[in-house]
mmCIF file of C-alpha atoms in Angstrom:
data_model
loop_
_atom_site.group_PDB
_atom_site.id
_atom_site.type_symbol
_atom_site.label_atom_id
_atom_site.label_comp_id
_atom_site.label_asym_id
_atom_site.label_seq_id
_atom_site.Cartn_x
_atom_site.Cartn_y
_atom_site.Cartn_z
ATOM 1 C CA ASN A 1 0.000 0.000 0.000
ATOM 2 C CA ILE A 2 2.472 2.615 -1.159
ATOM 3 C CA PRO A 3 0.697 5.957 -1.745
ATOM 4 C CA PHE A 4 0.672 7.597 -5.154
ATOM 5 C CA VAL A 5 2.280 11.049 -5.089
ATOM 6 C CA LEU A 6 0.982 13.587 -7.622
ATOM 7 C CA GLY A 7 2.128 16.960 -8.874
ATOM 8 C CA ILE A 8 -0.290 18.054 -11.605
ATOM 9 C CA VAL A 9 -2.465 15.453 -13.331
ATOM 10 C CA GLN A 10 -5.262 16.043 -15.833
ATOM 11 C CA VAL A 11 -7.879 13.484 -16.909
ATOM 12 C CA ASN A 12 -9.281 14.691 -20.238
ATOM 13 C CA ALA A 13 -12.550 14.162 -22.123
ATOM 14 C CA ALA A 14 -13.612 10.533 -22.509
ATOM 15 C CA ASP A 15 -10.812 9.282 -20.191
ATOM 16 C CA THR A 16 -11.411 7.535 -16.854
ATOM 17 C CA LEU A 17 -9.253 7.481 -13.739
ATOM 18 C CA GLU A 18 -10.363 4.582 -11.550
ATOM 19 C CA ILE A 19 -8.873 4.269 -8.074
ATOM 20 C CA GLN A 20 -9.151 0.970 -6.238
ATOM 21 C CA ALA A 21 -10.141 0.415 -2.593
ATOM 22 C CA GLY A 22 -7.458 1.239 -0.045
ATOM 23 C CA VAL A 23 -5.454 3.579 -2.301
ATOM 24 C CA THR A 24 -4.032 6.825 -0.925
ATOM 25 C CA VAL A 25 -3.210 9.709 -3.265
ATOM 26 C CA LYS A 26 -0.887 12.368 -1.810
ATOM 27 C CA PHE A 27 -0.163 15.746 -3.362
ATOM 28 C CA GLU A 28 3.444 16.929 -3.332
ATOM 29 C CA GLY A 29 2.881 20.645 -2.715
ATOM 30 C CA SER A 30 0.604 23.669 -2.606
ATOM 31 C CA GLY A 31 0.506 23.947 -6.426
ATOM 32 C CA SER A 32 -0.423 20.288 -6.947
ATOM 33 C CA TYR A 33 -3.847 19.234 -8.215
ATOM 34 C CA LEU A 34 -5.866 16.606 -10.063
ATOM 35 C CA GLN A 35 -8.243 17.887 -12.746
ATOM 36 C CA ILE A 36 -11.148 15.932 -14.267
ATOM 37 C CA ASN A 37 -11.902 18.004 -17.342
ATOM 38 C CA GLY A 38 -14.233 17.654 -20.335
ATOM 39 C CA ALA A 39 -17.230 15.681 -21.556
ATOM 40 C CA GLY A 40 -16.993 12.078 -20.490
ATOM 41 C CA ALA A 41 -13.948 12.537 -18.235
ATOM 42 C CA LEU A 42 -14.572 10.422 -15.134
ATOM 43 C CA LEU A 43 -13.044 10.031 -11.692
ATOM 44 C CA ARG A 44 -14.281 6.770 -10.158
ATOM 45 C CA THR A 45 -13.178 5.676 -6.696
ATOM 46 C CA LEU A 46 -13.954 2.190 -5.439
ATOM 47 C CA GLY A 47 -13.332 2.727 -1.741
ATOM 48 C CA THR A 48 -14.915 0.480 0.871
ATOM 49 C CA GLU A 49 -15.397 0.959 4.617
ATOM 50 C CA PRO A 50 -12.345 -1.179 5.458
ATOM 51 C CA GLY A 51 -10.405 0.200 2.461
ATOM 52 C CA PRO A 52 -11.300 3.868 1.843
ATOM 53 C CA VAL A 53 -9.703 6.028 -0.840
ATOM 54 C CA TRP A 54 -7.862 9.135 0.394
ATOM 55 C CA PHE A 55 -6.710 12.355 -1.290
ATOM 56 C CA THR A 56 -4.389 14.135 1.140
ATOM 57 C CA SER A 57 -1.147 15.978 1.787
ATOM 58 C CA LEU A 58 2.299 14.464 1.339
ATOM 59 C CA LYS A 59 2.863 15.556 4.955
ATOM 60 C CA ASP A 60 -0.038 13.403 6.233
ATOM 61 C CA ASP A 61 1.590 10.499 8.098
ATOM 62 C CA GLN A 62 -1.745 9.263 9.510
ATOM 63 C CA VAL A 63 -2.930 8.084 6.085
ATOM 64 C CA GLY A 64 -0.529 6.075 3.939
ATOM 65 C CA GLY A 65 2.387 6.412 6.367
ATOM 66 C CA ASP A 66 5.397 8.733 6.358
ATOM 67 C CA THR A 67 5.645 9.025 2.573
ATOM 68 C CA ASN A 68 8.046 11.981 2.613
ATOM 69 C CA GLY A 69 10.347 10.135 5.041
ATOM 70 C CA ASP A 70 10.849 13.020 7.469
ATOM 71 C CA GLY A 71 9.437 11.406 10.593
ATOM 72 C CA SER A 72 7.455 14.007 12.520
ATOM 73 C CA ALA A 73 9.321 17.026 11.074
ATOM 74 C CA SER A 74 6.373 18.053 8.868
ATOM 75 C CA ILE A 75 2.742 18.336 9.913
ATOM 76 C CA PRO A 76 -0.173 18.474 7.433
ATOM 77 C CA ALA A 77 -2.267 21.641 7.257
ATOM 78 C CA GLY A 78 -4.985 23.110 5.088
ATOM 79 C CA GLY A 79 -3.504 24.456 1.860
ATOM 80 C CA ASP A 80 -0.872 21.730 1.426
ATOM 81 C CA TYR A 81 -2.257 21.156 -2.111
ATOM 82 C CA THR A 82 -4.654 23.005 -4.402
ATOM 83 C CA ALA A 83 -7.650 20.721 -5.088
ATOM 84 C CA VAL A 84 -9.238 17.899 -6.977
ATOM 85 C CA PHE A 85 -11.077 19.798 -9.734
ATOM 86 C CA LEU A 86 -14.244 18.594 -11.435
ATOM 87 C CA ASN A 87 -14.832 20.750 -14.564
ATOM 88 C CA LEU A 88 -16.494 21.145 -17.979
ATOM 89 C CA GLU A 89 -18.905 18.202 -18.029
ATOM 90 C CA GLY A 90 -16.501 15.960 -16.121
ATOM 91 C CA ARG A 91 -18.039 13.385 -13.791
ATOM 92 C CA ALA A 92 -17.185 11.789 -10.466
ATOM 93 C CA GLU A 93 -18.445 8.614 -8.806
ATOM 94 C CA LEU A 94 -16.921 8.562 -5.323
ATOM 95 C CA ASN A 95 -17.318 5.680 -2.895
ATOM 96 C CA ASN A 96 -15.912 5.812 0.641
ATOM 97 C CA THR A 97 -13.573 8.608 -0.375
ATOM 98 C CA SER A 98 -12.080 11.347 1.786
ATOM 99 C CA PHE A 99 -10.236 14.587 1.044
ATOM 100 C CA ALA A 100 -7.960 16.369 3.528
ATOM 101 C CA TYR A 101 -5.540 19.325 3.803
ATOM 102 C CA GLY A 102 -6.125 20.954 0.393
ATOM 103 C CA GLY A 103 -7.510 24.354 -0.446
ATOM 104 C CA SER A 104 -4.457 26.418 -1.403
ATOM 105 C CA GLY A 105 -5.045 29.429 -3.644
ATOM 106 C CA GLY A 106 -8.585 29.956 -2.368
ATOM 107 C CA TRP A 107 -9.859 26.590 -3.628
ATOM 108 C CA ALA A 108 -11.631 23.779 -1.773
ATOM 109 C CA ASN A 109 -10.424 20.182 -1.301
ATOM 110 C CA LEU A 110 -12.889 19.218 -4.083
ATOM 111 C CA ALA A 111 -13.812 22.115 -6.372
ATOM 112 C CA THR A 112 -15.196 23.327 -9.679
ATOM 113 C CA SER A 113 -12.976 25.916 -11.371
ATOM 114 C CA ASN A 114 -14.468 26.046 -14.870
ATOM 115 C CA GLY A 115 -17.910 25.204 -16.265
ATOM 116 C CA PHE A 116 -20.413 22.723 -14.887
ATOM 117 C CA PRO A 117 -19.565 19.083 -14.092
ATOM 118 C CA SER A 118 -22.288 16.836 -15.484
ATOM 119 C CA SER A 119 -22.639 14.715 -12.346
ATOM 120 C CA LEU A 120 -21.211 14.037 -8.920
ATOM 121 C CA THR A 121 -22.315 11.087 -6.808
ATOM 122 C CA TRP A 122 -20.568 10.525 -3.491
ATOM 123 C CA ASN A 123 -21.408 7.888 -0.901
ATOM 124 C CA GLY A 124 -19.220 7.574 2.174
ATOM 125 C CA GLY A 125 -16.203 9.565 3.350
ATOM 126 C CA GLY A 126 -16.014 13.344 3.476
ATOM 127 C CA SER A 127 -13.746 16.348 3.513
ATOM 128 C CA HIS A 128 -11.789 17.901 6.347
ATOM 129 C CA ASP A 129 -9.128 20.439 7.223
ATOM 130 C CA SER A 130 -9.252 22.458 3.983
ATOM 131 C CA ALA A 131 -7.768 25.969 4.030
ATOM 132 C CA ASN A 132 -11.122 27.040 2.524
ATOM 133 C CA ASP A 133 -14.332 25.086 1.855
ATOM 134 C CA GLY A 134 -14.274 21.330 2.183
ATOM 135 C CA VAL A 135 -16.173 21.027 -1.110
ATOM 136 C CA ARG A 136 -17.269 23.811 -3.509
ATOM 137 C CA VAL A 137 -18.883 22.499 -6.687
ATOM 138 C CA THR A 138 -21.466 23.450 -9.346
ATOM 139 C CA PRO A 139 -22.803 20.082 -10.548
ATOM 140 C CA VAL A 140 -25.739 19.605 -12.887
ATOM 141 C CA ILE A 141 -26.779 16.383 -11.124
ATOM 142 C CA SER A 142 -25.544 15.564 -7.624
ATOM 143 C CA SER A 143 -26.102 13.043 -4.873
ATOM 144 C CA PHE A 144 -24.358 13.077 -1.489
ATOM 145 C CA ALA A 145 -24.810 10.428 1.227
ATOM 146 C CA ASN A 146 -23.100 9.255 4.405
ATOM 147 C CA LEU A 147 -20.521 12.059 4.487
ATOM 148 C CA GLN A 148 -18.701 14.104 7.143
ATOM 149 C CA PHE A 149 -17.392 17.652 6.652
ATOM 150 C CA ASN A 150 -15.223 18.681 9.587
ATOM 151 C CA GLY A 151 -12.674 21.335 10.475
ATOM 152 C CA ASN A 152 -12.693 23.203 7.158
ATOM 153 C CA ALA A 153 -11.755 26.908 7.395
ATOM 154 C CA GLN A 154 -14.929 27.964 5.527
ATOM 155 C CA ASP A 155 -18.050 25.936 4.587
ATOM 156 C CA GLY A 156 -18.097 22.158 4.826
ATOM 157 C CA LEU A 157 -20.113 21.595 1.623
ATOM 158 C CA GLU A 158 -20.947 24.494 -0.713
ATOM 159 C CA LEU A 159 -23.186 23.713 -3.692
ATOM 160 C CA THR A 160 -24.387 25.796 -6.606
ATOM 161 C CA PRO A 161 -26.557 23.177 -8.327
ATOM 162 C CA THR A 162 -28.591 23.522 -11.495
ATOM 163 C CA VAL A 163 -31.122 20.891 -10.317
ATOM 164 C CA PRO A 164 -32.003 19.954 -6.719
ATOM 165 C CA PRO A 165 -29.267 17.834 -5.115
ATOM 166 C CA ALA A 166 -29.996 14.603 -3.256
ATOM 167 C CA LEU A 167 -28.646 14.864 0.316
ATOM 168 C CA ASP A 168 -28.793 12.035 2.856
ATOM 169 C CA THR A 169 -27.050 11.526 6.212
ATOM 170 C CA ILE A 170 -24.486 14.324 6.186
ATOM 171 C CA GLY A 171 -22.656 15.555 9.278
ATOM 172 C CA ALA A 172 -20.720 18.790 9.617
ATOM 173 C CA THR A 173 -18.841 20.061 12.678
ATOM 174 C CA GLY A 174 -16.144 22.595 13.397
ATOM 175 C CA ASN A 175 -16.262 24.348 10.027
ATOM 176 C CA GLY A 176 -15.524 28.095 9.893
ATOM 177 C CA GLY A 177 -18.692 28.805 7.875
ATOM 178 C CA TYR A 178 -21.837 26.807 7.216
ATOM 179 C CA GLY A 179 -21.947 23.031 7.452
ATOM 180 C CA ILE A 180 -23.895 22.924 4.170
ATOM 181 C CA ARG A 181 -24.514 25.925 1.917
ATOM 182 C CA ILE A 182 -26.730 25.787 -1.181
ATOM 183 C CA ASN A 183 -26.254 29.036 -3.119
ATOM 184 C CA GLN A 184 -29.366 28.867 -5.256
ATOM 185 C CA ASN A 185 -32.629 27.002 -5.129
ATOM 186 C CA PRO A 186 -33.181 25.241 -8.465
ATOM 187 C CA GLY A 187 -36.673 24.198 -7.417
ATOM 188 C CA SER A 188 -37.920 20.819 -6.334
#
């Protein structure tokens, strides 16, 4: 279970990045990000309760071990990487997946930076310790269930949906802003 360490990675239209249960992805620095970009681009995580998928800081020794090999000399903090971006009709299917210690440059751990993702479904996991929002996305279709948003500097989950999102069993504590913020009401 050696973590994957990323700098900048882009998944383009019609490509799929599938991450198996138990995999940890660590970002090497504050300018690092993963971008899911374009029609048909898909991020699919296959995490399970005993084997979740993690996106976190290279400095995070609690998940995936001491990957940078510095013992306790470095401590993870919000802003250690930029974000996982979901853009321009990209899609995400996240299962038992957590994000931690991102949010540099004003972004969230999981964010939309350009256009509208076509769909985001997320069951299990959550987002914590972002330098900004835990999640800030503008999906066309979205479903969120069994998630925790904790210790983010701003909102836990910020949505700007184009159709009503499906929300079920979501906890949020210790965020600097709202636990859940929906910026517009697309109707019901």
